[in-house]
PDB file of C-alpha atoms in Angstrom:
ATOM      1  CA  MET A  13      -6.988 -17.671  -2.147  1.00 50.00           C
ATOM      2  CA  ASP A  14      -9.477 -16.459  -4.745  1.00 47.00           C
ATOM      3  CA  ARG A  15      -7.296 -13.471  -5.618  1.00 45.00           C
ATOM      4  CA  ILE A  16      -8.104 -13.023  -9.292  1.00 43.00           C
ATOM      5  CA  CYS A  17     -11.817 -12.294  -8.902  1.00 49.00           C
ATOM      6  CA  ARG A  18     -11.033  -9.715  -6.223  1.00 75.00           C
ATOM      7  CA  LEU A  19      -8.787  -7.602  -8.443  1.00 87.00           C
ATOM      8  CA  THR A  20      -9.575  -5.444 -11.440  1.00 87.00           C
ATOM      9  CA  GLY A  21      -7.393  -5.401 -14.541  1.00 88.00           C
ATOM     10  CA  PRO A  22      -5.306  -2.400 -13.414  1.00 92.00           C
ATOM     11  CA  GLN A  23      -4.952  -3.837  -9.909  1.00 92.00           C
ATOM     12  CA  TRP A  24      -3.878  -7.198 -11.291  1.00 93.00           C
ATOM     13  CA  GLN A  25      -1.253  -5.499 -13.450  1.00 94.00           C
ATOM     14  CA  VAL A  26       0.411  -4.115 -10.326  1.00 96.00           C
ATOM     15  CA  TYR A  27      -0.176  -7.258  -8.253  1.00 96.00           C
ATOM     16  CA  SER A  28       1.454  -9.553 -10.809  1.00 96.00           C
ATOM     17  CA  ASP A  29       4.580  -7.402 -11.213  1.00 97.00           C
ATOM     18  CA  SER A  30       7.594  -9.134  -9.662  1.00 97.00           C
ATOM     19  CA  HIS A  31       9.803  -6.078  -9.059  1.00 98.00           C
ATOM     20  CA  ARG A  32      11.065  -5.757  -5.502  1.00 98.00           C
ATOM     21  CA  PHE A  33       9.832  -2.188  -5.116  1.00 98.00           C
ATOM     22  CA  ARG A  34       6.617  -1.013  -6.774  1.00 98.00           C
ATOM     23  CA  VAL A  35       5.064   2.439  -6.742  1.00 98.00           C
ATOM     24  CA  LEU A  36       1.361   2.886  -7.472  1.00 97.00           C
ATOM     25  CA  VAL A  37      -0.025   6.391  -7.901  1.00 95.00           C
ATOM     26  CA  SER A  38      -3.747   6.472  -8.625  1.00 91.00           C
ATOM     27  CA  GLY A  39      -6.868   8.587  -8.418  1.00 84.00           C
ATOM     28  CA  ARG A  40      -9.463   8.262  -5.704  1.00 69.00           C
ATOM     29  CA  ARG A  41     -11.505   5.061  -5.359  1.00 72.00           C
ATOM     30  CA  PHE A  42      -8.981   2.936  -7.230  1.00 87.00           C
ATOM     31  CA  GLY A  43      -9.211   0.245  -4.577  1.00 89.00           C
ATOM     32  CA  LYS A  44      -5.682   0.625  -3.208  1.00 93.00           C
ATOM     33  CA  THR A  45      -6.598  -0.687   0.239  1.00 93.00           C
ATOM     34  CA  ARG A  46      -8.318  -3.805  -1.078  1.00 92.00           C
ATOM     35  CA  MET A  47      -5.377  -4.538  -3.353  1.00 94.00           C
ATOM     36  CA  SER A  48      -2.924  -3.889  -0.516  1.00 96.00           C
ATOM     37  CA  ILE A  49      -4.712  -6.439   1.668  1.00 96.00           C
ATOM     38  CA  GLU A  50      -4.355  -9.063  -1.056  1.00 96.00           C
ATOM     39  CA  GLU A  51      -0.658  -8.190  -1.279  1.00 96.00           C
ATOM     40  CA  LEU A  52      -0.234  -8.525   2.488  1.00 97.00           C
ATOM     41  CA  LEU A  53      -1.975 -11.890   2.557  1.00 96.00           C
ATOM     42  CA  ARG A  54       0.034 -13.248  -0.360  1.00 96.00           C
ATOM     43  CA  ALA A  55       3.299 -12.218   1.309  1.00 97.00           C
ATOM     44  CA  ALA A  56       2.273 -13.650   4.675  1.00 97.00           C
ATOM     45  CA  VAL A  57       1.404 -17.142   3.427  1.00 95.00           C
ATOM     46  CA  GLN A  58       4.512 -17.678   1.293  1.00 94.00           C
ATOM     47  CA  ALA A  59       6.377 -19.207   4.247  1.00 96.00           C
ATOM     48  CA  PRO A  60       5.910 -19.748   8.002  1.00 96.00           C
ATOM     49  CA  GLY A  61       6.809 -17.007  10.440  1.00 97.00           C
ATOM     50  CA  ARG A  62       6.694 -14.091   8.039  1.00 98.00           C
ATOM     51  CA  LYS A  63       6.156 -10.508   9.198  1.00 98.00           C
ATOM     52  CA  VAL A  64       4.334  -8.084   6.931  1.00 98.00           C
ATOM     53  CA  TRP A  65       3.268  -4.516   7.662  1.00 98.00           C
ATOM     54  CA  TYR A  66       0.787  -1.990   6.354  1.00 98.00           C
ATOM     55  CA  VAL A  67       1.997   1.516   7.247  1.00 98.00           C
ATOM     56  CA  ALA A  68      -0.227   4.602   6.964  1.00 98.00           C
ATOM     57  CA  PRO A  69       0.744   8.218   7.747  1.00 97.00           C
ATOM     58  CA  THR A  70      -0.749   7.851  11.255  1.00 97.00           C
ATOM     59  CA  TYR A  71      -1.792   4.967  13.494  1.00 96.00           C
ATOM     60  CA  ARG A  72      -5.354   6.261  13.472  1.00 96.00           C
ATOM     61  CA  GLN A  73      -5.445   6.279   9.682  1.00 97.00           C
ATOM     62  CA  ALA A  74      -4.159   2.708   9.581  1.00 97.00           C
ATOM     63  CA  GLN A  75      -6.969   1.686  11.896  1.00 97.00           C
ATOM     64  CA  GLN A  76      -9.680   3.634  10.070  1.00 97.00           C
ATOM     65  CA  ILE A  77      -8.643   2.757   6.523  1.00 95.00           C
ATOM     66  CA  CYS A  78      -7.500  -0.838   6.700  1.00 97.00           C
ATOM     67  CA  TRP A  79      -8.232  -2.654   9.960  1.00 98.00           C
ATOM     68  CA  GLN A  80     -11.876  -3.643   9.468  1.00 97.00           C
ATOM     69  CA  MET A  81     -11.345  -4.521   5.802  1.00 96.00           C
ATOM     70  CA  LEU A  82      -8.379  -6.701   6.735  1.00 97.00           C
ATOM     71  CA  LYS A  83     -10.313  -8.518   9.444  1.00 97.00           C
ATOM     72  CA  ASP A  84     -13.261  -9.105   7.114  1.00 94.00           C
ATOM     73  CA  ARG A  85     -11.016 -10.473   4.365  1.00 94.00           C
ATOM     74  CA  LEU A  86      -9.144 -12.849   6.651  1.00 95.00           C
ATOM     75  CA  ALA A  87     -12.244 -13.989   8.536  1.00 92.00           C
ATOM     76  CA  GLY A  88     -13.913 -14.812   5.229  1.00 86.00           C
ATOM     77  CA  GLY A  89     -11.130 -17.247   4.413  1.00 85.00           C
ATOM     78  CA  ASN A  90     -10.784 -18.597   7.962  1.00 89.00           C
ATOM     79  CA  TRP A  91      -7.187 -17.349   8.084  1.00 94.00           C
ATOM     80  CA  ILE A  92      -7.163 -15.911  11.601  1.00 97.00           C
ATOM     81  CA  ALA A  93      -5.458 -17.806  14.424  1.00 97.00           C
ATOM     82  CA  ARG A  94      -5.323 -14.840  16.797  1.00 97.00           C
ATOM     83  CA  LYS A  95      -5.883 -11.082  16.544  1.00 96.00           C
ATOM     84  CA  ASN A  96      -4.800  -8.200  18.766  1.00 98.00           C
ATOM     85  CA  GLU A  97      -7.150  -5.228  18.566  1.00 97.00           C
ATOM     86  CA  SER A  98      -4.904  -2.859  20.514  1.00 95.00           C
ATOM     87  CA  ASP A  99      -1.791  -3.722  18.500  1.00 97.00           C
ATOM     88  CA  LEU A 100      -3.653  -3.972  15.170  1.00 98.00           C
ATOM     89  CA  SER A 101      -2.046  -7.299  14.365  1.00 98.00           C
ATOM     90  CA  ILE A 102      -3.313 -10.684  13.203  1.00 98.00           C
ATOM     91  CA  MET A 103      -1.526 -14.035  13.401  1.00 98.00           C
ATOM     92  CA  LEU A 104      -2.467 -16.412  10.621  1.00 97.00           C
ATOM     93  CA  ARG A 105      -3.236 -20.100  10.871  1.00 95.00           C
ATOM     94  CA  GLY A 106      -0.794 -22.686   9.603  1.00 90.00           C
ATOM     95  CA  GLY A 107       2.564 -21.056  10.137  1.00 93.00           C
ATOM     96  CA  GLY A 108       2.274 -18.146  12.520  1.00 96.00           C
ATOM     97  CA  SER A 109       2.883 -15.345  10.044  1.00 98.00           C
ATOM     98  CA  VAL A 110       1.749 -11.956  11.352  1.00 98.00           C
ATOM     99  CA  ILE A 111       0.143  -9.040   9.513  1.00 98.00           C
ATOM    100  CA  SER A 112       0.397  -5.761  11.413  1.00 98.00           C
ATOM    101  CA  LEU A 113      -0.846  -2.225  10.846  1.00 98.00           C
ATOM    102  CA  ARG A 114       1.362   0.671  11.866  1.00 98.00           C
ATOM    103  CA  GLY A 115       1.463   4.457  11.751  1.00 98.00           C
ATOM    104  CA  ALA A 116       4.441   6.483  10.576  1.00 97.00           C
ATOM    105  CA  ASP A 117       3.682   9.429  12.859  1.00 95.00           C
ATOM    106  CA  ASN A 118       6.210   8.006  15.342  1.00 92.00           C
ATOM    107  CA  PHE A 119       8.461   6.238  12.873  1.00 94.00           C
ATOM    108  CA  ASP A 120      11.409   5.871  15.257  1.00 94.00           C
ATOM    109  CA  SER A 121       9.318   3.288  17.119  1.00 94.00           C
ATOM    110  CA  LEU A 122       9.305   1.115  13.978  1.00 96.00           C
ATOM    111  CA  ARG A 123      13.011   0.333  14.132  1.00 94.00           C
ATOM    112  CA  GLY A 124      14.527  -3.065  14.721  1.00 89.00           C
ATOM    113  CA  VAL A 125      12.018  -5.352  12.997  1.00 93.00           C
ATOM    114  CA  GLY A 126      12.860  -7.627  10.104  1.00 96.00           C
ATOM    115  CA  LEU A 127      10.035  -7.470   7.563  1.00 98.00           C
ATOM    116  CA  HIS A 128       9.296  -9.673   4.572  1.00 98.00           C
ATOM    117  CA  PHE A 129       6.843  -7.265   2.974  1.00 98.00           C
ATOM    118  CA  LEU A 130       5.751  -3.682   3.515  1.00 98.00           C
ATOM    119  CA  VAL A 131       2.939  -1.508   2.189  1.00 98.00           C
ATOM    120  CA  MET A 132       3.317   2.254   2.628  1.00 98.00           C
ATOM    121  CA  ASP A 133      -0.093   3.794   1.953  1.00 97.00           C
ATOM    122  CA  GLU A 134      -0.521   7.487   1.099  1.00 96.00           C
ATOM    123  CA  PHE A 135       3.254   7.581   1.270  1.00 97.00           C
ATOM    124  CA  ALA A 136       3.425  11.177   0.031  1.00 96.00           C
ATOM    125  CA  ASP A 137       2.003  12.170   3.432  1.00 96.00           C
ATOM    126  CA  ILE A 138       4.723  10.239   5.275  1.00 97.00           C
ATOM    127  CA  LYS A 139       8.033  11.873   6.100  1.00 97.00           C
ATOM    128  CA  PRO A 140      10.786  10.572   3.802  1.00 97.00           C
ATOM    129  CA  GLU A 141      12.939   9.797   6.842  1.00 97.00           C
ATOM    130  CA  ALA A 142      10.458   7.082   7.793  1.00 98.00           C
ATOM    131  CA  TRP A 143      11.470   5.162   4.662  1.00 98.00           C
ATOM    132  CA  PHE A 144      15.107   6.098   4.158  1.00 97.00           C
ATOM    133  CA  GLU A 145      16.184   6.036   7.823  1.00 96.00           C
ATOM    134  CA  VAL A 146      13.934   3.357   9.330  1.00 97.00           C
ATOM    135  CA  LEU A 147      11.726   1.196   7.136  1.00 98.00           C
ATOM    136  CA  ARG A 148      14.173   0.520   4.313  1.00 98.00           C
ATOM    137  CA  ALA A 149      16.474  -1.190   6.795  1.00 97.00           C
ATOM    138  CA  THR A 150      13.703  -3.521   7.977  1.00 97.00           C
ATOM    139  CA  LEU A 151      13.778  -5.208   4.564  1.00 98.00           C
ATOM    140  CA  SER A 152      17.539  -5.608   4.282  1.00 96.00           C
ATOM    141  CA  ASP A 153      18.270  -8.882   6.060  1.00 95.00           C
ATOM    142  CA  THR A 154      15.134 -10.585   4.751  1.00 97.00           C
ATOM    143  CA  GLY A 155      15.373  -9.343   1.167  1.00 97.00           C
ATOM    144  CA  GLY A 156      11.848  -8.089   1.684  1.00 98.00           C
ATOM    145  CA  LYS A 157       9.729  -6.223  -0.844  1.00 98.00           C
ATOM    146  CA  ALA A 158       7.710  -3.007  -0.634  1.00 98.00           C
ATOM    147  CA  LEU A 159       4.650  -1.493  -2.269  1.00 98.00           C
ATOM    148  CA  PHE A 160       4.107   2.276  -2.150  1.00 98.00           C
ATOM    149  CA  THR A 161       0.575   3.512  -2.830  1.00 97.00           C
ATOM    150  CA  GLY A 162      -1.064   6.912  -2.854  1.00 94.00           C
ATOM    151  CA  THR A 163      -2.557   9.811  -4.731  1.00 88.00           C
ATOM    152  CA  PRO A 164      -0.488  12.576  -6.363  1.00 79.00           C
ATOM    153  CA  LYS A 165       0.755  15.308  -4.029  1.00 81.00           C
ATOM    154  CA  GLY A 166       2.980  17.398  -6.282  1.00 80.00           C
ATOM    155  CA  ARG A 167       6.722  17.054  -6.703  1.00 86.00           C
ATOM    156  CA  ASN A 168       8.066  15.663  -3.454  1.00 92.00           C
ATOM    157  CA  TRP A 169       9.927  12.561  -2.323  1.00 96.00           C
ATOM    158  CA  ALA A 170       7.022  10.398  -3.492  1.00 95.00           C
ATOM    159  CA  TYR A 171       7.386  11.887  -6.955  1.00 95.00           C
ATOM    160  CA  ASP A 172      11.107  11.075  -6.850  1.00 96.00           C
ATOM    161  CA  LEU A 173      10.399   7.445  -5.958  1.00 97.00           C
ATOM    162  CA  PHE A 174       7.888   7.208  -8.786  1.00 96.00           C
ATOM    163  CA  GLN A 175      10.559   8.362 -11.229  1.00 96.00           C
ATOM    164  CA  ARG A 176      12.700   5.340 -10.316  1.00 98.00           C
ATOM    165  CA  GLY A 177      10.361   2.976 -12.142  1.00 97.00           C
ATOM    166  CA  GLY A 178      11.853   2.207 -15.556  1.00 94.00           C
ATOM    167  CA  HIS A 179      15.055   4.130 -14.829  1.00 97.00           C
ATOM    168  CA  PRO A 180      18.186   2.125 -15.684  1.00 97.00           C
ATOM    169  CA  ASP A 181      19.821   3.088 -12.390  1.00 98.00           C
ATOM    170  CA  TYR A 182      16.976   1.436 -10.455  1.00 98.00           C
ATOM    171  CA  PRO A 183      16.299  -1.981 -11.986  1.00 98.00           C
ATOM    172  CA  GLU A 184      14.481  -3.229  -8.885  1.00 98.00           C
ATOM    173  CA  TRP A 185      11.794  -0.543  -9.181  1.00 98.00           C
ATOM    174  CA  ALA A 186       8.543  -0.377 -11.163  1.00 98.00           C
ATOM    175  CA  SER A 187       5.976   2.444 -11.229  1.00 98.00           C
ATOM    176  CA  TYR A 188       2.323   2.546 -12.197  1.00 97.00           C
ATOM    177  CA  SER A 189      -0.171   5.355 -12.621  1.00 94.00           C
ATOM    178  CA  PHE A 190      -3.939   5.021 -13.070  1.00 91.00           C
ATOM    179  CA  THR A 191      -6.748   7.568 -12.999  1.00 82.00           C
ATOM    180  CA  THR A 192     -10.073   7.193 -11.227  1.00 65.00           C
ATOM    181  CA  ILE A 193     -11.729   6.938 -14.636  1.00 63.00           C
ATOM    182  CA  GLU A 194      -9.466   4.058 -15.676  1.00 52.00           C
ATOM    183  CA  ARG A 195     -10.406   2.108 -12.550  1.00 53.00           C
ATOM    184  CA  GLY A 196     -14.092   2.405 -13.403  1.00 50.00           C
ATOM    185  CA  ASN A 197     -15.254   2.327  -9.766  1.00 53.00           C
ATOM    186  CA  VAL A 198     -16.817   5.807  -9.889  1.00 50.00           C
ATOM    187  CA  PRO A 199     -19.765   6.496 -12.229  1.00 49.00           C
ATOM    188  CA  ALA A 200     -18.949   8.680 -15.209  1.00 54.00           C
ATOM    189  CA  ALA A 201     -21.574  11.203 -14.125  1.00 52.00           C
ATOM    190  CA  GLU A 202     -19.869  11.614 -10.747  1.00 50.00           C
ATOM    191  CA  VAL A 203     -16.507  12.158 -12.432  1.00 48.00           C
ATOM    192  CA  GLU A 204     -18.032  14.796 -14.706  1.00 52.00           C
ATOM    193  CA  LEU A 205     -19.620  16.524 -11.703  1.00 50.00           C
ATOM    194  CA  ALA A 206     -16.229  16.676  -9.991  1.00 45.00           C
ATOM    195  CA  ARG A 207     -14.721  18.064 -13.190  1.00 49.00           C
ATOM    196  CA  ARG A 208     -17.189  20.971 -13.083  1.00 49.00           C
ATOM    197  CA  GLU A 209     -16.854  21.651  -9.358  1.00 52.00           C
ATOM    198  CA  LEU A 210     -13.069  21.462  -8.950  1.00 47.00           C
ATOM    199  CA  ASP A 211     -10.358  23.589 -10.461  1.00 50.00           C
ATOM    200  CA  GLU A 212      -8.324  21.832 -13.143  1.00 53.00           C
ATOM    201  CA  LEU A 213      -5.241  21.206 -10.991  1.00 49.00           C
ATOM    202  CA  THR A 214      -7.247  19.697  -8.113  1.00 48.00           C
ATOM    203  CA  PHE A 215      -9.334  17.563 -10.488  1.00 44.00           C
ATOM    204  CA  ARG A 216      -6.268  16.146 -12.192  1.00 49.00           C
ATOM    205  CA  GLN A 217      -4.634  15.399  -8.850  1.00 48.00           C
ATOM    206  CA  GLU A 218      -7.646  13.714  -7.268  1.00 44.00           C
TER     207      GLU A 218
END
């Protein structure tokens, strides 16, 4: 699947971690969406008939952020058997696994599905009930895994999930944090310009 050349060192560190639940908090332009697509594809091809979801705070965000990139990635590898533009879902060749994009703005509508893998992007902007009351249960009967990605948003439920990584009470969890500078995708001059234009708290967050 040509995964290695598509991932940077920091991305590969998260991708190769085998914990069931992983939390990635990073600065802007880390490449979270590209990495998430590789995660979705890996999960979908592990066995026939798998269901994997990418969930953004809203349906529109899922479409704007991930849909075209996902289609381009899968078309490049001739993975697509059938795609549904209105449902934002793609069935893969050779087993019928389905990758779907969803929004958490109406999270009650996400009940009742058994998932094998789940990405929650910008999860700090998603209501915690979406995870604790709905999406967590979708992974129970399958033993499915989840990846949480996003940028810092202060001390909220996302912060609490991040604290689970490395905690002895949560052995299934791992947490990672990378800055925009560590990713290396933004020129140093642009980072320095942002440092001058933003207040310290905003700069550190973004």
